[in-house]
mmCIF file of C-alpha atoms and ligand atoms in Angstrom:
data_model
loop_
_atom_site.group_PDB
_atom_site.id
_atom_site.type_symbol
_atom_site.label_atom_id
_atom_site.label_comp_id
_atom_site.label_asym_id
_atom_site.label_seq_id
_atom_site.Cartn_x
_atom_site.Cartn_y
_atom_site.Cartn_z
ATOM 1 C CA MET A 1 -0.007 0.032 -0.086
ATOM 2 C CA SER A 2 1.178 3.383 -0.834
ATOM 3 C CA LYS A 3 1.640 6.028 1.811
ATOM 4 C CA LYS A 4 -1.304 8.063 0.218
ATOM 5 C CA LYS A 5 -3.590 5.034 0.642
ATOM 6 C CA ILE A 6 -2.571 4.685 4.230
ATOM 7 C CA ILE A 7 -3.336 8.345 4.869
ATOM 8 C CA ILE A 8 -6.784 8.162 3.270
ATOM 9 C CA ALA A 9 -7.642 4.945 5.162
ATOM 10 C CA ALA A 10 -6.532 6.589 8.321
ATOM 11 C CA ILE A 11 -8.754 9.645 7.585
ATOM 12 C CA ILE A 12 -11.793 7.518 6.899
ATOM 13 C CA LEU A 13 -11.163 5.621 10.043
ATOM 14 C CA ILE A 14 -10.874 8.693 12.208
ATOM 15 C CA VAL A 15 -14.001 10.407 10.618
ATOM 16 C CA SER A 16 -16.097 7.269 11.233
ATOM 17 C CA ILE A 17 -14.942 6.989 14.865
ATOM 18 C CA VAL A 18 -15.833 10.704 15.289
ATOM 19 C CA LEU A 19 -19.162 10.283 13.737
ATOM 20 C CA ALA A 20 -20.026 7.296 15.820
ATOM 21 C CA LEU A 21 -19.009 9.106 19.076
ATOM 22 C CA ALA A 22 -20.995 12.194 17.985
ATOM 23 C CA THR A 23 -24.104 10.072 17.416
ATOM 24 C CA ALA A 24 -23.535 8.255 20.686
ATOM 25 C CA ILE A 25 -23.179 11.444 22.555
ATOM 26 C CA TYR A 26 -26.327 12.977 20.876
ATOM 27 C CA ARG A 27 -28.425 9.912 21.668
ATOM 28 C CA SER A 28 -27.420 9.825 25.249
ATOM 29 C CA GLN A 29 -28.284 13.482 25.725
ATOM 30 C CA LYS A 30 -31.569 13.007 23.964
ATOM 31 C CA ALA A 31 -32.416 10.285 26.322
ATOM 32 C CA PHE A 32 -32.131 12.754 29.308
ATOM 33 C CA ARG A 33 -34.396 15.362 28.248
ATOM 34 C CA CYS A 34 -37.727 16.135 29.784
ATOM 35 C CA ASP A 35 -40.735 14.584 27.838
ATOM 36 C CA TYR A 36 -42.845 17.707 28.452
ATOM 37 C CA ASP A 37 -40.561 20.734 27.668
ATOM 38 C CA GLY A 38 -37.280 19.162 26.441
ATOM 39 C CA THR A 39 -35.291 20.764 29.257
ATOM 40 C CA ARG A 40 -32.167 18.613 30.207
ATOM 41 C CA ILE A 41 -32.884 16.444 33.169
ATOM 42 C CA ILE A 42 -30.701 17.024 36.237
ATOM 43 C CA PRO A 43 -30.954 13.506 37.868
ATOM 44 C CA ILE A 44 -31.443 14.793 41.538
ATOM 45 C CA TYR A 45 -34.765 16.341 40.358
ATOM 46 C CA GLU A 46 -36.078 13.783 37.999
ATOM 47 C CA VAL A 47 -39.663 12.614 38.089
ATOM 48 C CA ASP A 48 -40.458 9.199 36.282
ATOM 49 C CA ILE A 49 -44.033 8.339 35.387
ATOM 50 C CA MET A 50 -44.870 4.653 34.723
ATOM 51 C CA LEU A 51 -47.801 4.252 32.275
ATOM 52 C CA LYS A 52 -50.315 1.270 32.393
ATOM 53 C CA GLU A 53 -49.372 0.630 28.753
ATOM 54 C CA GLY A 54 -45.918 -0.364 29.999
ATOM 55 C CA LYS A 55 -44.024 2.837 28.826
ATOM 56 C CA PHE A 56 -42.356 5.202 31.136
ATOM 57 C CA MET A 57 -41.861 8.929 30.829
ATOM 58 C CA ARG A 58 -39.275 11.206 32.409
ATOM 59 C CA PHE A 59 -39.445 14.899 33.358
ATOM 60 C CA CYS A 60 -37.092 17.526 34.646
ATOM 61 C CA SER A 61 -39.171 18.817 37.490
ATOM 62 C CA ILE A 62 -42.284 18.357 39.495
ATOM 63 C CA TYR A 63 -44.052 21.226 37.492
ATOM 64 C CA CYS A 64 -43.568 19.471 34.096
ATOM 65 C CA ALA A 65 -44.676 16.157 35.421
ATOM 66 C CA ARG A 66 -47.584 17.702 37.086
ATOM 67 C CA ALA A 67 -48.697 19.569 34.073
ATOM 68 C CA TRP A 68 -48.460 16.330 31.956
ATOM 69 C CA PHE A 69 -50.156 14.309 34.655
ATOM 70 C CA GLN A 70 -53.174 16.559 34.958
ATOM 71 C CA GLY A 71 -54.383 15.609 31.506
ATOM 72 C CA ASN A 72 -53.287 11.968 31.593
ATOM 73 C CA ALA A 73 -53.828 10.788 35.141
ATOM 74 C CA SER A 74 -55.913 7.750 33.989
ATOM 75 C CA ARG A 75 -53.126 6.423 31.892
ATOM 76 C CA VAL A 76 -50.555 6.573 34.894
ATOM 77 C CA ASP A 77 -49.679 3.438 36.932
ATOM 78 C CA ALA A 78 -47.064 4.961 39.279
ATOM 79 C CA VAL A 79 -45.065 8.085 39.860
ATOM 80 C CA LEU A 80 -41.526 8.081 40.977
ATOM 81 C CA VAL A 81 -39.880 11.177 42.363
ATOM 82 C CA THR A 82 -36.246 11.732 43.564
ATOM 83 C CA ASP A 83 -35.144 12.592 47.051
ATOM 84 C CA GLU A 84 -33.138 15.623 46.556
ATOM 85 C CA ILE A 85 -30.880 14.810 49.571
ATOM 86 C CA THR A 86 -29.741 11.214 48.506
ATOM 87 C CA GLY A 87 -30.944 10.964 44.846
ATOM 88 C CA GLU A 88 -32.977 7.989 45.824
ATOM 89 C CA LYS A 89 -36.172 7.178 43.752
ATOM 90 C CA LEU A 90 -39.315 6.683 45.670
ATOM 91 C CA ASP A 91 -42.993 6.429 45.179
ATOM 92 C CA ALA A 92 -44.776 9.844 45.128
ATOM 93 C CA ASP A 93 -47.294 8.472 47.693
ATOM 94 C CA ILE A 94 -44.635 8.249 50.470
ATOM 95 C CA ALA A 95 -42.597 11.341 49.668
ATOM 96 C CA PHE A 96 -42.730 14.668 51.258
ATOM 97 C CA PHE A 97 -43.080 17.750 49.139
ATOM 98 C CA VAL A 98 -42.093 21.264 50.120
ATOM 99 C CA GLU A 99 -42.884 24.364 48.112
ATOM 100 C CA SER A 100 -40.123 27.044 48.960
ATOM 101 C CA ASP A 101 -38.329 30.135 47.638
ATOM 102 C CA VAL A 102 -35.742 27.958 46.085
ATOM 103 C CA VAL A 103 -35.891 27.234 42.354
ATOM 104 C CA THR A 104 -34.730 23.576 41.301
ATOM 105 C CA VAL A 105 -34.926 23.785 37.487
ATOM 106 C CA LYS A 106 -34.464 27.344 36.055
ATOM 107 C CA ALA A 107 -36.310 26.638 32.889
ATOM 108 C CA THR A 108 -39.542 25.652 34.620
ATOM 109 C CA GLN A 109 -39.224 27.968 37.882
ATOM 110 C CA ASN A 110 -40.071 24.609 39.686
ATOM 111 C CA ARG A 111 -40.112 25.480 43.393
ATOM 112 C CA ILE A 112 -41.537 22.222 44.686
ATOM 113 C CA HIS A 113 -38.986 20.004 46.416
ATOM 114 C CA VAL A 114 -38.969 16.252 47.089
ATOM 115 C CA PHE A 115 -37.851 14.477 50.270
ATOM 116 C CA LYS A 116 -37.835 11.066 51.566
ATOM 117 C CA ASP A 117 -37.544 12.077 55.300
ATOM 118 C CA LYS A 118 -39.917 14.424 56.930
ATOM 119 C CA THR A 119 -37.049 15.847 58.977
ATOM 120 C CA HIS A 120 -35.189 16.989 55.798
ATOM 121 C CA ALA A 121 -38.442 18.411 54.470
ATOM 122 C CA LEU A 122 -39.215 20.321 57.510
ATOM 123 C CA SER A 123 -35.670 21.819 57.717
ATOM 124 C CA HIS A 124 -35.734 22.830 54.041
ATOM 125 C CA ALA A 125 -39.080 24.536 54.684
ATOM 126 C CA ARG A 126 -37.697 26.380 57.703
ATOM 127 C CA GLN A 127 -34.599 27.518 55.806
ATOM 128 C CA TYR A 128 -36.151 28.610 52.800
ATOM 129 C CA ASN A 129 -39.618 30.074 53.570
ATOM 130 C CA GLY A 130 -41.290 26.793 52.534
ATOM 131 C CA LYS A 131 -44.448 24.683 53.678
ATOM 132 C CA LEU A 132 -45.267 21.184 53.157
ATOM 133 C CA VAL A 133 -47.657 20.630 50.189
ATOM 134 C CA ASP A 134 -49.813 17.881 49.188
ATOM 135 C CA ASN A 135 -48.624 15.005 46.723
ATOM 136 C CA PRO A 136 -49.316 16.628 43.401
ATOM 137 C CA PHE A 137 -49.770 13.181 41.777
ATOM 138 C CA LYS A 138 -52.833 11.806 43.415
ATOM 139 C CA LEU A 139 -53.945 8.599 41.753
ATOM 140 C CA ALA A 140 -57.353 7.337 41.857
ATOM 141 C CA ASN A 141 -56.094 4.029 43.209
ATOM 142 C CA ALA A 142 -53.617 5.385 45.684
ATOM 143 C CA ARG A 143 -52.484 2.617 47.838
ATOM 144 C CA ILE A 144 -51.224 4.743 50.579
ATOM 145 C CA GLN A 145 -52.838 7.684 52.393
ATOM 146 C CA ARG A 146 -50.296 10.388 52.966
ATOM 147 C CA TYR A 147 -51.802 12.911 55.094
ATOM 148 C CA PRO A 148 -54.099 11.427 57.912
ATOM 149 C CA GLN A 149 -57.118 13.642 58.109
HETATM 150 ZN ZN1 ZN B 201 -39.404 19.812 31.892
#
């Protein structure tokens, strides 16, 4: 093989590697965008909604998930929210929600925060002028009653 052919082969190889990488990066970024408004999802604030038809949708914030949920509640099987202290995913039925002055996702101006522990929820509320709010994702078939009357 001549030098020229080797160089051409090398260029083709490099170009195809770069293309493959670019495609992989593009796909992975696309996978982590909000299904409601396309905002990039920050894992600590992610909300996942499982549908009865077996699919699941992911959202960047409580606001987006709630906006989508309001028109589609009958299709929803379960809502998973993220404890913003540990990053742990938990059922919305057992999470604590606090509305405070702190914005989680700038694009949506979401101010509802999710906590697994009531102590964390209350201390966030105390620090940032917040209050406990109801689970925004009330399912008709809710298994657990969150706030005893
Ligand atoms: Zn969103």
